[in-house]
Coordinates of C-alpha atoms in Angstrom, one line a residue:
Chain R
M1 CA 53.0 45.4 138.6
N2 CA 48.7 46.2 138.3
T3 CA 49.9 48.2 135.3
Q4 CA 45.8 46.7 133.8
T5 CA 44.2 48.1 135.9
T6 CA 45.1 51.9 135.5
P7 CA 41.9 54.6 136.6
D8 CA 39.4 55.3 134.6
A9 CA 40.6 58.4 133.4
Q10 CA 43.9 57.4 132.0
I11 CA 42.6 54.5 130.2
S12 CA 43.5 55.7 126.3
P13 CA 40.3 56.9 124.8
A14 CA 40.8 56.4 121.5
A15 CA 40.4 52.9 121.3
Q16 CA 39.7 53.1 117.8
S17 CA 42.8 54.0 116.8
R18 CA 45.8 51.5 117.9
S19 CA 48.7 53.1 120.5
V20 CA 52.1 54.1 119.3
L21 CA 53.2 55.2 122.5
D22 CA 52.8 53.5 126.2
V23 CA 53.6 55.3 129.0
I24 CA 53.3 52.8 132.1
D25 CA 52.8 53.9 136.0
L26 CA 55.8 56.4 135.2
T27 CA 57.9 58.3 138.0
I28 CA 61.0 61.0 137.2
R29 CA 62.2 62.4 139.7
Y30 CA 65.7 65.3 139.4
G31 CA 67.4 63.8 142.1
T32 CA 65.1 62.9 144.6
K33 CA 62.5 65.2 144.0
P34 CA 59.6 63.9 141.5
A35 CA 58.3 65.3 138.4
I36 CA 56.3 63.1 137.0
R37 CA 53.9 60.9 139.3
N38 CA 53.1 57.7 138.9
V39 CA 52.0 58.1 134.8
S40 CA 50.1 56.2 132.7
L41 CA 48.9 56.6 129.2
S42 CA 48.5 55.5 125.8
I43 CA 49.0 57.8 122.8
P44 CA 47.4 57.0 119.6
Q45 CA 48.6 56.5 116.2
H46 CA 48.0 59.2 113.5
R47 CA 46.8 61.4 116.0
I48 CA 47.4 64.7 118.3
T49 CA 48.0 64.3 121.6
A50 CA 48.4 67.8 123.5
I51 CA 49.6 67.4 127.0
I52 CA 49.0 70.5 128.7
G53 CA 49.4 71.6 132.4
P54 CA 50.8 75.0 134.4
S55 CA 54.6 76.0 134.7
G56 CA 56.5 72.9 135.9
C57 CA 53.6 70.3 136.2
G58 CA 56.1 68.0 134.7
K59 CA 54.6 68.0 130.8
S60 CA 58.1 68.8 128.9
T61 CA 59.7 65.9 131.4
L62 CA 56.7 64.0 129.8
L63 CA 57.4 64.7 126.3
R64 CA 61.6 64.8 126.8
A65 CA 60.7 60.7 128.1
F66 CA 59.1 59.7 124.6
N67 CA 62.4 60.0 123.0
R68 CA 65.1 59.7 126.1
M69 CA 66.1 63.4 125.8
N70 CA 66.1 63.0 129.6
D71 CA 68.7 60.8 129.6
F72 CA 71.3 63.8 129.2
I73 CA 70.0 65.6 132.3
P74 CA 72.5 64.4 135.2
N75 CA 70.6 62.9 138.4
V76 CA 67.7 61.6 136.9
G77 CA 65.6 58.6 138.2
M78 CA 63.0 56.6 135.8
E79 CA 60.4 54.2 137.6
G80 CA 58.2 52.9 135.1
Q81 CA 57.8 51.8 131.6
I82 CA 57.6 53.4 128.0
L83 CA 56.7 51.3 125.3
Y84 CA 56.9 52.4 122.0
L85 CA 54.9 49.6 119.2
G86 CA 54.9 47.3 122.7
S87 CA 58.6 47.7 123.2
D88 CA 60.1 49.3 126.6
I89 CA 62.4 52.8 124.7
Y90 CA 64.2 51.9 128.4
A91 CA 65.3 48.6 128.1
R92 CA 69.0 48.2 128.0
E93 CA 69.6 46.7 125.1
V94 CA 68.0 50.0 123.4
D95 CA 70.8 52.2 121.7
P96 CA 68.8 55.1 122.5
V97 CA 70.2 56.8 118.8
E98 CA 67.9 54.8 117.9
V99 CA 64.6 55.5 119.9
R100 CA 65.9 59.2 118.4
R101 CA 65.4 58.1 115.3
R102 CA 62.3 57.2 115.0
I103 CA 60.9 59.8 117.6
G104 CA 61.3 62.8 115.9
M105 CA 61.3 65.9 118.5
V106 CA 60.8 70.0 117.4
F107 CA 61.7 72.2 120.4
Q108 CA 60.5 75.6 121.4
K109 CA 62.6 77.8 120.5
P110 CA 64.1 76.9 116.6
N111 CA 67.1 75.7 116.6
P112 CA 68.7 75.3 113.1
F113 CA 72.1 74.3 113.3
P114 CA 74.5 76.9 111.6
K115 CA 74.5 75.8 108.1
S116 CA 72.7 76.1 104.3
I117 CA 69.1 75.5 104.7
L118 CA 69.4 72.4 102.3
Q119 CA 72.3 71.2 105.1
N120 CA 69.9 71.4 108.1
V121 CA 67.7 68.8 106.1
A122 CA 69.7 67.1 104.9
W123 CA 71.8 66.9 108.3
G124 CA 69.4 63.8 109.8
P125 CA 69.7 61.2 107.0
S126 CA 73.1 61.8 106.0
I127 CA 74.4 60.5 109.8
N128 CA 72.5 57.9 109.8
G129 CA 73.5 56.7 106.7
F130 CA 70.8 57.0 104.2
T131 CA 71.2 55.8 100.3
G132 CA 68.3 57.3 98.7
N133 CA 68.6 60.4 96.3
L134 CA 68.7 63.2 99.2
E135 CA 67.6 66.1 97.4
D136 CA 64.7 64.7 97.2
R137 CA 64.1 63.3 100.7
V138 CA 64.6 67.4 101.1
E139 CA 62.4 68.4 99.2
Q140 CA 59.5 66.4 100.1
S141 CA 60.4 67.0 104.0
L142 CA 61.0 70.5 103.1
R143 CA 57.2 70.3 101.3
R144 CA 55.0 68.4 104.1
A145 CA 56.5 71.8 106.2
A146 CA 55.3 74.5 104.0
L147 CA 58.4 75.7 103.7
W148 CA 59.7 74.7 100.1
E149 CA 57.5 77.6 98.4
E150 CA 59.3 80.0 100.7
V151 CA 62.8 78.4 100.4
N152 CA 63.4 76.8 97.2
D153 CA 65.6 79.4 95.6
R154 CA 67.9 79.9 98.0
L155 CA 68.7 76.4 98.9
H156 CA 72.2 77.5 99.8
E157 CA 71.9 80.4 102.4
S158 CA 72.3 79.8 106.1
A159 CA 69.4 79.2 107.9
L160 CA 69.7 81.6 110.0
A161 CA 68.8 84.2 107.6
L162 CA 64.8 82.6 107.7
S163 CA 62.3 84.5 110.4
G164 CA 61.6 82.6 113.5
G165 CA 58.2 80.7 111.5
Q166 CA 60.5 79.9 108.3
Q167 CA 63.2 78.6 111.1
Q168 CA 60.9 76.6 113.5
R169 CA 59.2 74.9 110.4
L170 CA 62.6 73.9 108.7
C171 CA 63.4 72.5 112.3
I172 CA 59.9 70.0 111.7
A173 CA 60.7 69.8 108.0
R174 CA 64.6 68.9 109.5
A175 CA 62.7 65.9 111.9
L176 CA 60.3 64.8 108.9
A177 CA 63.3 64.0 106.7
M178 CA 64.3 61.6 109.3
E179 CA 61.1 59.5 108.6
P180 CA 59.9 59.6 112.1
D181 CA 57.0 57.2 113.4
V182 CA 56.4 60.4 116.3
I183 CA 57.0 63.7 116.6
L184 CA 57.6 65.7 119.8
M185 CA 56.2 69.1 119.6
D186 CA 57.9 71.3 122.7
E187 CA 55.6 74.6 122.7
P188 CA 56.8 74.9 119.6
C189 CA 55.0 77.9 119.1
S190 CA 55.9 79.6 122.3
A191 CA 58.5 82.0 120.4
L192 CA 56.7 82.7 116.9
D193 CA 54.2 85.7 116.3
P194 CA 50.4 84.6 115.5
V195 CA 50.8 84.0 111.5
S196 CA 53.9 81.7 112.1
T197 CA 51.8 79.9 114.8
A198 CA 48.6 79.9 112.7
R199 CA 50.0 77.9 109.8
I200 CA 52.2 75.8 112.3
E201 CA 49.1 74.7 113.5
D202 CA 47.8 74.2 109.4
L203 CA 50.6 72.4 109.0
M204 CA 50.2 69.8 112.3
F205 CA 46.4 69.4 110.5
E206 CA 48.2 67.8 107.1
L207 CA 51.0 65.5 109.5
K208 CA 48.8 64.0 111.4
E209 CA 47.7 61.8 108.6
R210 CA 51.6 60.4 108.9
Y211 CA 52.5 60.7 111.7
T212 CA 51.6 60.6 115.2
I213 CA 52.2 64.4 116.7
V214 CA 52.3 64.7 120.5
I215 CA 52.6 68.5 121.5
V216 CA 53.0 70.3 124.7
T217 CA 51.7 73.7 125.4
H218 CA 50.2 76.0 128.2
N219 CA 48.0 77.5 124.9
M220 CA 45.0 76.2 126.2
Q221 CA 43.5 77.9 123.1
Q222 CA 46.3 76.0 121.1
A223 CA 45.3 72.3 122.4
A224 CA 42.0 72.9 121.6
R225 CA 42.0 74.4 118.3
V226 CA 44.5 71.3 117.3
S227 CA 44.5 68.8 119.1
N228 CA 42.5 65.3 119.4
L229 CA 43.6 64.2 122.5
T230 CA 44.4 66.5 126.0
A231 CA 46.0 65.0 128.8
F232 CA 45.8 67.6 131.7
L233 CA 49.4 67.1 134.2
E234 CA 48.7 69.0 137.4
N235 CA 51.8 68.8 139.9
G236 CA 53.4 66.0 138.2
S237 CA 50.0 63.3 138.0
L238 CA 47.7 62.9 135.1
V239 CA 44.8 64.4 136.3
E240 CA 42.7 63.8 132.9
Y241 CA 42.8 62.4 129.9
G242 CA 40.2 62.2 127.0
E243 CA 39.5 63.6 123.7
T244 CA 40.0 67.3 123.3
D245 CA 36.4 68.1 123.1
Q246 CA 35.2 66.0 125.9
V247 CA 38.4 67.9 127.8
F248 CA 37.4 70.9 127.4
T249 CA 33.1 70.9 127.7
R250 CA 33.0 68.2 129.7
P251 CA 36.0 67.6 132.5
R252 CA 35.3 65.3 134.9
N253 CA 37.5 66.4 137.3
Q254 CA 37.0 69.4 139.2
R255 CA 40.8 71.0 138.6
T256 CA 40.9 70.4 134.8
E257 CA 37.9 72.4 134.8
E258 CA 39.3 75.5 136.6
Y259 CA 42.3 75.0 134.3
V260 CA 40.6 74.9 131.3
T261 CA 38.3 77.4 132.4
G262 CA 41.3 80.0 133.0
R263 CA 41.0 80.0 136.1
F264 CA 44.2 79.1 137.6
G265 CA 47.4 78.5 135.8
Chain A
M1 CA 84.8 118.3 139.1
S2 CA 84.3 121.6 138.3
Q3 CA 80.2 121.2 137.2
G4 CA 80.0 120.2 140.6
S5 CA 81.1 123.6 141.8
T6 CA 79.0 125.2 139.4
A7 CA 75.9 123.5 139.3
K8 CA 73.7 123.7 142.4
P9 CA 72.1 120.7 143.8
L10 CA 68.1 120.6 144.9
L11 CA 68.6 119.1 147.5
A12 CA 72.6 119.9 148.7
G13 CA 72.8 117.9 151.8
A14 CA 76.5 118.0 153.3
G15 CA 76.1 113.9 152.8
T16 CA 75.4 113.4 149.6
R17 CA 77.9 116.7 148.2
K18 CA 80.2 114.2 150.4
S19 CA 79.5 110.8 148.7
R20 CA 79.4 113.2 145.6
T21 CA 83.1 114.3 145.7
K22 CA 84.4 110.9 146.5
E23 CA 83.0 109.6 143.3
E24 CA 84.5 111.8 141.5
L25 CA 87.9 111.0 143.1
I26 CA 87.3 107.2 142.4
R27 CA 86.3 108.3 139.3
F28 CA 89.4 110.7 138.2
V29 CA 92.1 107.4 139.6
L30 CA 90.7 105.0 138.1
F31 CA 90.7 107.2 134.7
L32 CA 94.3 107.5 135.9
C33 CA 95.5 103.7 136.1
A34 CA 93.6 103.5 132.6
F35 CA 95.5 105.9 131.5
L36 CA 98.4 105.2 132.2
S37 CA 98.2 101.9 130.9
I38 CA 97.8 103.2 127.3
L39 CA 100.2 105.5 127.8
T40 CA 103.6 103.3 128.3
T41 CA 101.6 101.0 125.4
L42 CA 102.1 103.9 123.3
S43 CA 105.8 104.9 124.4
I44 CA 107.2 101.8 123.8
I45 CA 105.4 101.7 120.5
A46 CA 107.0 105.4 120.1
I47 CA 110.5 104.5 120.8
L48 CA 110.6 101.2 118.9
A49 CA 108.9 103.8 115.7
W50 CA 112.0 106.2 117.0
E51 CA 114.9 104.2 117.4
A52 CA 114.0 101.7 114.3
Y53 CA 113.3 105.4 112.2
S54 CA 117.1 105.3 112.8
F55 CA 118.3 102.0 111.7
F56 CA 116.1 102.4 109.2
R57 CA 118.3 105.4 107.8
E58 CA 121.5 103.4 107.4
V59 CA 119.7 100.4 106.5
R60 CA 117.1 100.2 103.4
V61 CA 113.8 98.3 104.6
L62 CA 114.1 96.1 101.2
D63 CA 117.3 95.1 102.4
F64 CA 116.4 94.2 106.2
L65 CA 113.0 92.4 105.0
S66 CA 114.7 90.5 102.0
G67 CA 118.1 89.8 103.7
T68 CA 119.2 86.2 104.2
R69 CA 122.2 86.8 105.5
W70 CA 122.5 88.4 109.0
T71 CA 125.3 89.4 110.2
P72 CA 124.9 92.5 112.8
L73 CA 127.7 92.4 114.9
L74 CA 130.2 90.4 112.7
E75 CA 132.5 91.3 109.6
P76 CA 131.5 91.7 106.6
R77 CA 128.1 93.0 108.2
S78 CA 124.4 92.1 107.0
F79 CA 121.4 93.3 108.1
G80 CA 118.6 90.8 106.2
V81 CA 116.3 89.7 108.5
L82 CA 114.8 86.9 106.7
P83 CA 117.2 83.7 109.0
L84 CA 115.3 85.1 112.1
V85 CA 112.0 85.4 110.5
A86 CA 113.0 81.7 109.4
G87 CA 113.8 81.1 113.1
T88 CA 111.1 82.0 114.4
L89 CA 108.3 80.8 111.9
Q90 CA 110.7 76.5 112.5
I91 CA 109.4 77.5 115.7
V92 CA 106.0 78.8 115.7
I93 CA 105.5 75.7 113.1
G94 CA 106.6 73.0 115.6
A95 CA 104.9 74.2 118.4
S96 CA 101.6 74.4 116.4
L97 CA 102.0 71.0 115.4
I98 CA 101.5 70.3 119.0
A99 CA 99.6 72.8 119.9
I100 CA 96.8 72.6 117.6
P101 CA 96.0 69.2 117.5
V102 CA 96.5 68.2 121.5
G103 CA 94.9 70.8 122.6
L104 CA 92.2 71.0 120.4
A105 CA 91.3 67.4 121.6
S106 CA 91.8 68.0 124.9
A107 CA 89.0 71.1 124.3
I108 CA 86.8 68.2 122.6
Y109 CA 87.4 66.2 125.7
L110 CA 86.6 68.5 128.5
A111 CA 83.4 70.8 126.5
E112 CA 81.6 67.9 125.2
F113 CA 82.2 64.2 126.9
A114 CA 83.9 65.0 130.3
S115 CA 81.4 64.6 133.3
A116 CA 81.3 68.1 134.9
G117 CA 83.5 66.0 138.1
V118 CA 86.2 65.8 135.5
R119 CA 85.8 69.1 133.7
R120 CA 85.9 70.7 137.1
A121 CA 89.5 68.4 138.5
L122 CA 90.8 69.8 135.0
K123 CA 89.7 72.7 134.2
P124 CA 92.2 74.7 136.5
V125 CA 95.0 72.5 136.1
L126 CA 94.7 73.2 132.6
E127 CA 95.0 77.6 134.4
I128 CA 97.6 76.1 136.0
L129 CA 100.2 74.9 133.7
A130 CA 99.7 78.1 131.8
G131 CA 101.2 80.0 134.9
I132 CA 104.9 78.0 134.8
P133 CA 107.2 80.3 134.5
T134 CA 108.8 80.0 130.8
V135 CA 112.2 80.2 132.2
V136 CA 111.4 76.5 133.4
Y137 CA 110.2 75.2 130.3
G138 CA 113.6 76.4 128.3
Y139 CA 115.4 74.8 131.3
F140 CA 113.3 71.3 130.8
A141 CA 114.0 71.8 126.8
L142 CA 117.3 71.7 127.2
T143 CA 117.8 69.1 130.0
F144 CA 115.8 67.2 129.4
V145 CA 114.3 67.1 126.1
T146 CA 117.8 67.3 123.8
P147 CA 118.9 64.9 125.2
L148 CA 115.7 62.3 124.6
I149 CA 115.8 63.7 120.8
A150 CA 120.1 62.9 120.9
A151 CA 119.1 59.6 121.9
I152 CA 117.5 59.6 119.1
F153 CA 118.6 61.0 116.5
P154 CA 122.6 61.0 117.1
Q155 CA 123.2 64.1 114.7
T156 CA 120.9 66.5 117.3
Q157 CA 122.8 69.8 118.1
I158 CA 122.8 70.9 121.5
F159 CA 120.9 73.9 120.8
N160 CA 118.0 73.3 118.3
A161 CA 114.9 74.0 116.6
A162 CA 113.2 71.1 117.4
S163 CA 113.0 70.7 121.6
A164 CA 112.4 74.3 121.5
S165 CA 109.4 73.3 119.8
I166 CA 108.1 71.2 121.4
V167 CA 108.8 73.2 125.0
V168 CA 106.9 75.9 123.4
G169 CA 104.4 73.9 121.7
I170 CA 103.9 72.7 125.4
M171 CA 103.3 75.7 126.7
V172 CA 101.0 77.1 124.5
L173 CA 98.8 74.0 125.4
P174 CA 96.9 75.0 128.2
M175 CA 95.5 78.1 126.2
T176 CA 94.8 76.9 122.8
A177 CA 93.1 74.2 125.1
S178 CA 92.1 76.5 127.6
L179 CA 90.3 79.1 124.7
C180 CA 88.9 76.1 122.4
D181 CA 87.3 74.9 125.5
D182 CA 85.2 78.4 126.2
A183 CA 84.7 78.2 122.0
L184 CA 83.0 74.9 122.2
R185 CA 81.0 75.7 125.0
A186 CA 79.5 78.8 123.6
V187 CA 77.7 76.7 120.8
P188 CA 74.4 77.0 122.2
E189 CA 72.7 73.4 124.0
S190 CA 70.2 74.4 121.6
L191 CA 71.7 72.9 119.2
R192 CA 73.6 70.3 120.6
Q193 CA 69.9 68.8 121.2
G194 CA 68.8 69.5 118.3
A195 CA 71.1 66.9 116.8
F196 CA 70.7 64.6 119.6
A197 CA 67.2 64.7 118.7
L198 CA 67.7 63.4 114.6
G199 CA 69.3 60.2 116.5
A200 CA 73.1 61.8 116.3
T201 CA 75.9 60.0 118.9
Q202 CA 77.9 61.9 121.0
F203 CA 80.4 61.8 118.5
E204 CA 78.8 62.7 115.2
V205 CA 76.9 65.6 117.4
T206 CA 80.7 67.4 118.0
L207 CA 82.4 66.3 115.2
R208 CA 79.9 68.1 112.4
V209 CA 77.3 70.6 114.7
V210 CA 79.4 71.4 117.9
L211 CA 82.8 72.2 116.2
P212 CA 81.7 73.5 112.4
A213 CA 79.1 75.8 115.1
A214 CA 82.4 77.3 116.6
L215 CA 84.8 77.1 114.1
S216 CA 85.7 80.9 114.1
G217 CA 86.2 80.5 117.9
V218 CA 88.7 77.8 117.4
M219 CA 90.8 79.5 114.7
A220 CA 91.3 82.9 116.7
S221 CA 92.1 80.7 119.9
F222 CA 94.9 78.9 117.3
V223 CA 95.8 82.1 115.6
L224 CA 96.3 83.5 119.0
A225 CA 98.2 80.2 120.2
A226 CA 100.9 80.7 117.3
S227 CA 101.0 84.4 118.3
R228 CA 102.1 83.7 121.8
A229 CA 104.9 81.4 120.4
I230 CA 106.1 83.8 117.9
G231 CA 106.5 86.7 121.0
E232 CA 108.0 83.1 123.0
T233 CA 111.3 84.2 124.5
M234 CA 112.9 82.6 127.7
A235 CA 112.6 79.0 126.5
V236 CA 114.2 79.9 122.9
T237 CA 117.0 81.8 124.6
L238 CA 117.9 79.1 126.3
A239 CA 117.0 76.2 124.0
A240 CA 116.9 77.0 120.3
G241 CA 120.6 78.7 120.2
A242 CA 121.7 81.8 118.5
T243 CA 123.1 80.6 115.3
P244 CA 120.8 82.4 112.8
K245 CA 120.2 81.1 109.6
M246 CA 117.6 79.7 106.6
T247 CA 117.5 76.0 107.3
M248 CA 114.4 73.3 107.8
N249 CA 116.5 71.0 109.8
P250 CA 114.9 71.1 113.1
L251 CA 117.8 69.1 114.7
E252 CA 120.0 72.0 114.1
S253 CA 121.0 75.2 115.9
I254 CA 118.9 78.8 114.5
Q255 CA 118.2 82.0 116.3
T256 CA 115.0 83.2 116.5
M257 CA 113.7 87.3 116.4
T258 CA 112.7 87.6 120.2
A259 CA 115.9 85.4 120.8
Y260 CA 118.2 87.9 118.8
I261 CA 116.7 90.7 121.0
V262 CA 117.5 89.0 124.3
Q263 CA 121.6 88.1 123.5
V264 CA 121.8 91.9 122.0
S265 CA 120.4 93.8 125.1
L266 CA 122.8 91.3 127.3
G267 CA 126.0 91.5 125.4
D268 CA 128.2 95.0 125.5
T269 CA 126.6 96.6 122.0
P270 CA 127.2 100.1 122.4
V271 CA 123.9 102.2 122.8
G272 CA 123.1 104.5 119.8
T273 CA 125.4 102.2 117.1
V274 CA 123.4 101.0 114.0
E275 CA 124.2 97.6 116.0
Y276 CA 122.5 98.4 119.1
Q277 CA 119.4 99.4 116.5
T278 CA 118.8 96.6 115.2
I279 CA 117.2 94.8 118.0
F280 CA 114.6 98.0 117.7
A281 CA 114.3 97.1 113.6
V282 CA 113.7 93.5 114.9
A283 CA 111.0 94.0 117.7
T284 CA 109.1 96.9 115.7
L285 CA 108.1 93.7 112.9
L286 CA 108.2 91.1 115.8
F287 CA 105.9 94.0 117.0
A288 CA 104.0 94.3 113.6
I289 CA 103.1 90.8 112.9
T290 CA 102.1 89.4 116.2
L291 CA 100.1 92.7 116.4
S292 CA 98.5 92.1 113.8
M293 CA 97.8 88.1 114.2
N294 CA 96.3 89.6 117.4
I295 CA 93.7 91.9 115.3
I296 CA 92.6 88.9 113.0
A297 CA 91.9 86.5 116.2
H298 CA 89.9 89.6 117.2
R299 CA 88.2 89.8 113.9
V300 CA 87.4 86.1 113.8
L301 CA 86.1 85.6 116.9
A302 CA 84.1 89.0 116.6
R303 CA 82.3 87.8 113.8
F304 CA 81.9 84.5 116.0
R305 CA 79.7 86.1 118.5
E306 CA 77.8 87.8 116.4
V307 CA 76.4 85.1 114.3
Y308 CA 74.2 84.1 118.7
E309 CA 73.4 87.6 119.9

């Protein structure tokens, strides 16, 4: 494999930070239809990387490949590699459960369990044999997700009673309670109002101090506001990948420029 | 119909008027059909109530509900329904012991573990099993299950509660499995995904997220299964016997409420006598029990639906 000689636009632009995830010549097919075509890119540590592109461009497929959530979809074929801290997460001896413990995920629609707020956050650590103080872990996670102040007096109430924005922050807290390295966010604000969206975006800034964040969004303003790096996908191919500033103000590729200026998509 | 003739249509072509009359007619016929089924149900309830009322003019309600001797056809006559209730309960408990764990386990397999292909093959089989005539089960109990039990426990009577319980359990199993399967599959996929993304195994997702989320639906299916076991008639008439008695021994002959009704209906008990009216009293009690169980089940299900919609 000529993985070392990826085209210019696809080399990690953030050489100053070490990469957590390396995608090497990745192709993903649903049946025979390719959803991701020969994508190579590196996700740097403690940065927010946004994946943008028009609907159906494969951005969610790429994101879900990072924690092997595509495993649940029948007839998915994959070529190439995804390395997490240098080791192939699709290697035969790797347990996908272990991958998902390290690489957490927040979904498009808030999906809290129909349990109490406390049980939602404690769920991940408790199934994974966490032996420390569970309540401390819950409080810490809720604080990091900027939800503690709003819910600390009703931890035993149902999570379903929370507002949409609170539910999404609860889902972030639930992911944080696993102490993951990486947090994948699949259009986390698409079901939220502007105020809740702003809160989540603020939260992402704080979270990147400790975590590596990859966010899929079809909201270009959001990508421009929150991310350090932006990858633009079209038809499953990586068109451009670079510092967010550069991608939005001086795109190297004609298609990128057309997309970020809103001429299509 | 009367509105159609008085209100003058704005653009009344002959065609539209004709189709409107037809629509009205179809609507009326459909209404009649719906009304008919409600009417028959209501008449059955009315007849039950009327005959039961006649019965309770002879026998005190309290004696009926709390008496432990049921000998309405023999002297000295006694009208305590508890032996029949006990017999029914024995069947229900025995059947539930089989149908609930096995039904839930099959549903969990079908909904959470089976591949799409296996599911496509197995789900119709479940529904076919639910369609086997109950008399076949009764016959099966008598000629196959009872000899099997007798081979293990020699003191087993020819007619016994155990054999009937087992076949009633097998009989309601497909329904239990199918309803539990529906309840599990009604749990949104997003919850499973959320749990998997937290590093849960398939088993943890099923046991600690899907099953608790589906709990009320699962409970409702248990209640409906029990309700069906209570109302089940043919198998218990054939296999459980006709000996109304209060016993905990499943190897003995008993009688259920339904089997008693069959016995009297088939016999030569004169119409209008108290003996004859006993079947309406028993039927009323049976109806009250199954109806309240079904209402409970539907209440529970309705609450379950509210959670995710």
